[in-house]
Short mmCIF file of C-alpha atoms in Angstrom, two decimals:
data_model
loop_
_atom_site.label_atom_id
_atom_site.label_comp_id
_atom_site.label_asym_id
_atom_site.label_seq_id
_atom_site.Cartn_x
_atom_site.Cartn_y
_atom_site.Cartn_z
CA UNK A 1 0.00 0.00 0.00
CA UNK A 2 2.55 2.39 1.08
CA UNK A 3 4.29 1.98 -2.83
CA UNK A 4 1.08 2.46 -3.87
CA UNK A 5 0.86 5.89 -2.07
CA UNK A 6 4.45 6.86 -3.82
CA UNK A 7 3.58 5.19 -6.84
CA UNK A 8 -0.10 6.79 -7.79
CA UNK A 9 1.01 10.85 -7.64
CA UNK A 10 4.06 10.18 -9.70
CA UNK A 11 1.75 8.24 -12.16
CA UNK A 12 -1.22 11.22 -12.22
CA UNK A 13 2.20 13.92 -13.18
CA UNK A 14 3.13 11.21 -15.83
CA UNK A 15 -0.35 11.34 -17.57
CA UNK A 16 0.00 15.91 -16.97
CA UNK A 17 3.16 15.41 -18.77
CA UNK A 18 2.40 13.55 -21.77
CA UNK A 19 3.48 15.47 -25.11
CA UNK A 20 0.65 13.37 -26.58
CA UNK A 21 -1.75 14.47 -24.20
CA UNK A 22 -0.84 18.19 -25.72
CA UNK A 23 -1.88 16.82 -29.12
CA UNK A 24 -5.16 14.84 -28.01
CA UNK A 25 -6.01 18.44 -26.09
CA UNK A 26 -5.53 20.07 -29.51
CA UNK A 27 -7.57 17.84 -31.76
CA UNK A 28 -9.96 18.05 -28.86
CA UNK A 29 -10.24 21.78 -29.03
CA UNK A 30 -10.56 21.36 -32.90
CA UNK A 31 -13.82 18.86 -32.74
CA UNK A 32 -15.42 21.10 -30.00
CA UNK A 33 -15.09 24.49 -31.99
CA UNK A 34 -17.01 22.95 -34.96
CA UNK A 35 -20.85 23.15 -35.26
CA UNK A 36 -22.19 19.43 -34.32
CA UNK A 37 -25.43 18.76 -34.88
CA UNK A 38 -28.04 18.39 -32.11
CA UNK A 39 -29.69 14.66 -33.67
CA UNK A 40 -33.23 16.19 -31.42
CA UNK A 41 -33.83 19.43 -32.49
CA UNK A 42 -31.45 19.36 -36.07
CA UNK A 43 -29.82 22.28 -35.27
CA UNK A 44 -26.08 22.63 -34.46
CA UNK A 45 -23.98 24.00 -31.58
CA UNK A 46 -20.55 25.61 -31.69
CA UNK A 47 -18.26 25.56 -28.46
CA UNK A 48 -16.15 28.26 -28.14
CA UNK A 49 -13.02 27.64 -25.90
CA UNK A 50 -10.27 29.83 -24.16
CA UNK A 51 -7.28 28.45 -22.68
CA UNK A 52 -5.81 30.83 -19.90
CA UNK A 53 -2.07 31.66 -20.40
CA UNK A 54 -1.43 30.36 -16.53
CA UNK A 55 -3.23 27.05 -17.81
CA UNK A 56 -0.76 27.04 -20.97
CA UNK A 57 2.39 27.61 -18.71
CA UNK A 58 1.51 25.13 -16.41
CA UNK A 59 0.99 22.46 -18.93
CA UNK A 60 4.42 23.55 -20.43
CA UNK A 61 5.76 23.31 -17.38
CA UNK A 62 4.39 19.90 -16.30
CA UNK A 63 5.59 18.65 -19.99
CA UNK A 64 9.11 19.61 -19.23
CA UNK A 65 9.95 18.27 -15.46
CA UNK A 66 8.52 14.70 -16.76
CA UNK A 67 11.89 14.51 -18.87
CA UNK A 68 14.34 15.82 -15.65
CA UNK A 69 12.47 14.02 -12.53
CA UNK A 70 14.32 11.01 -11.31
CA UNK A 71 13.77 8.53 -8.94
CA UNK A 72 15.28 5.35 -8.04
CA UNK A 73 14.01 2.31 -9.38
CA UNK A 74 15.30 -0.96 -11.41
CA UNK A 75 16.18 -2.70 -14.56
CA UNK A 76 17.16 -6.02 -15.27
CA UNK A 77 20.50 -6.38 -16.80
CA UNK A 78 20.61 -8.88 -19.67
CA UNK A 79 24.49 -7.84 -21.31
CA UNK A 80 27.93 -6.08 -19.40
CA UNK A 81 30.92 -6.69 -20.98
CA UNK A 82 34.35 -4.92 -22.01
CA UNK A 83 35.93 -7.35 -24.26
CA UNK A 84 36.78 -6.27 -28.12
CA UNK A 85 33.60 -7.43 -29.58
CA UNK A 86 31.63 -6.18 -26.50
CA UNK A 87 29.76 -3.30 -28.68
CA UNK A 88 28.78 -6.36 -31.23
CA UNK A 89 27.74 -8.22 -28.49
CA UNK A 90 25.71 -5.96 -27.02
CA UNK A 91 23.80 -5.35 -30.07
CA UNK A 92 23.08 -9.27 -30.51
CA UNK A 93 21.87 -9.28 -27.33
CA UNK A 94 19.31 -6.17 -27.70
CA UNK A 95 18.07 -8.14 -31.29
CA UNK A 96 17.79 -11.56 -29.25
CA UNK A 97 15.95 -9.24 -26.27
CA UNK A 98 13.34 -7.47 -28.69
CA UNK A 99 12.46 -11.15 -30.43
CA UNK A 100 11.38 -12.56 -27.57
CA UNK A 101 10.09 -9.80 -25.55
CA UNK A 102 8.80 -6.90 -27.96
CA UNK A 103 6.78 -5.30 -25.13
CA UNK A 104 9.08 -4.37 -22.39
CA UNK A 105 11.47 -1.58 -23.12
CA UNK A 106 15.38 -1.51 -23.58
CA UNK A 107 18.64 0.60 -23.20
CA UNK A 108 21.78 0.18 -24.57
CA UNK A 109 24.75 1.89 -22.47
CA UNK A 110 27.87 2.78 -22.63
CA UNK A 111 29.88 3.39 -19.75
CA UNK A 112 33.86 3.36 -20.27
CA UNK A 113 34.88 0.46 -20.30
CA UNK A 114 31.72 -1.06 -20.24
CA UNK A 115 28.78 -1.96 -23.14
CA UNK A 116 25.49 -3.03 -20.92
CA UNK A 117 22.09 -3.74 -22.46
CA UNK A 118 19.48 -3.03 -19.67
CA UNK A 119 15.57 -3.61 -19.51
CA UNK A 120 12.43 -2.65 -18.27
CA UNK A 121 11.27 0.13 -16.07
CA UNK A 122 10.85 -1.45 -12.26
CA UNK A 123 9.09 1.08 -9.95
CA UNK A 124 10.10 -1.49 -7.05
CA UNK A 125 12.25 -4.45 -6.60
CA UNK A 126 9.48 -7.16 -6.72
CA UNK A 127 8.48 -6.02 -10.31
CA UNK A 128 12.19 -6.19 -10.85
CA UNK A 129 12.76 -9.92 -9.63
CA UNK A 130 9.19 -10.78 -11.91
CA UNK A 131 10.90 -9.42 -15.04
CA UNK A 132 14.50 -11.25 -14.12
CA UNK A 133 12.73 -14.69 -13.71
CA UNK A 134 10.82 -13.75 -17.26
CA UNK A 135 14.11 -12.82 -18.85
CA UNK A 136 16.55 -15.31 -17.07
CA UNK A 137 14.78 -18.13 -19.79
CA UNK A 138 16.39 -16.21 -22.42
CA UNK A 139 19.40 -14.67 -20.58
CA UNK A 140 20.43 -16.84 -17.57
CA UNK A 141 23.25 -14.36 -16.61
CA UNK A 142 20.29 -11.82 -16.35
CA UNK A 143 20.80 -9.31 -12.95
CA UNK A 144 18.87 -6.68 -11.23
CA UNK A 145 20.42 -3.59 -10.64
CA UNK A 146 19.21 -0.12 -9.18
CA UNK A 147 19.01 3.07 -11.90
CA UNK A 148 17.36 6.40 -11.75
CA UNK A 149 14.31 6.78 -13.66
CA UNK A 150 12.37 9.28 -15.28
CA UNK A 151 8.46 9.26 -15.64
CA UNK A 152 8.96 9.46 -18.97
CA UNK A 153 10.57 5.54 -18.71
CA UNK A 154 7.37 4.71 -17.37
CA UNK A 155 5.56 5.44 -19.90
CA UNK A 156 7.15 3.67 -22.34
#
């Protein structure tokens, strides 16, 4: 319950901060400001709407801290290596990954000396050890380990 709690207010400033919520609100805005026809009494409406420049700012605003808020959470990692043909490696592995699990998200990483091929977006460590014994089929040197994400990882 309590990751719940933590959990639900950084989900409802994920769904604020949605660039494609800023598109839906547009094409909204377009359907309401043309006549519609009322099917009862055949005659049509227009809705004329004003968006407040505080409203606009705040959305803006919203839109932008999605993309710099961090938190810790957890990925599973499925490649780490520094060998010569690490960078090939790492690229077999993220091909292999998205063949057999073409719904969960991936990042490839490059951290001198290291190549690492990381996945999913784990909010807490149980989620994390769900998507290890998922991946370990494919990847038995799978591990977890802790990153800092972004809401906009979750809502990939």
């Amino acid at each position: 319950m309590k990751n719940f709690r933590l959990f639900l207010p950084l989900l409802i400033l994920a769904a604020m901060a949605l660039p494609a919520k800023g598109q839906r609100l547009a094409s909204f805005k377009e359907q309401l400001a043309h006549p519609a026809l009322d099917t009862l009494s055949l005659r049509t409406a227009t809705v004329t709407v004003f968006e407040s420049e505080a409203a606009r700012e705040a959305l803006a605003q919203a839109t932008g801290s999605a993309h710099r808020t961090r938190f810790q959470g957890w990925r599973v990692c499925i490649f780490s290596d520094n060998t010569a043909e690490a960078r090939s490696k790492a690229y077999e592995a993220m091909n292999t990954f998205r063949e057999h699990f073409a719904d969960i998200p991936y990042y490839n990483e490059y951290a001198s000396p290291y190549f690492r091929v990381s996945v999913g977006n784990c909010t807490n460590s149980e989620e994390a050890i769900i998507l290890l014994n998922r991946v370990n089929k494919v990847f038995p040197k799978a591990f977890i380990k802790q990153e800092l994400l972004t809401l906009s990882d979750l809502l990939k």
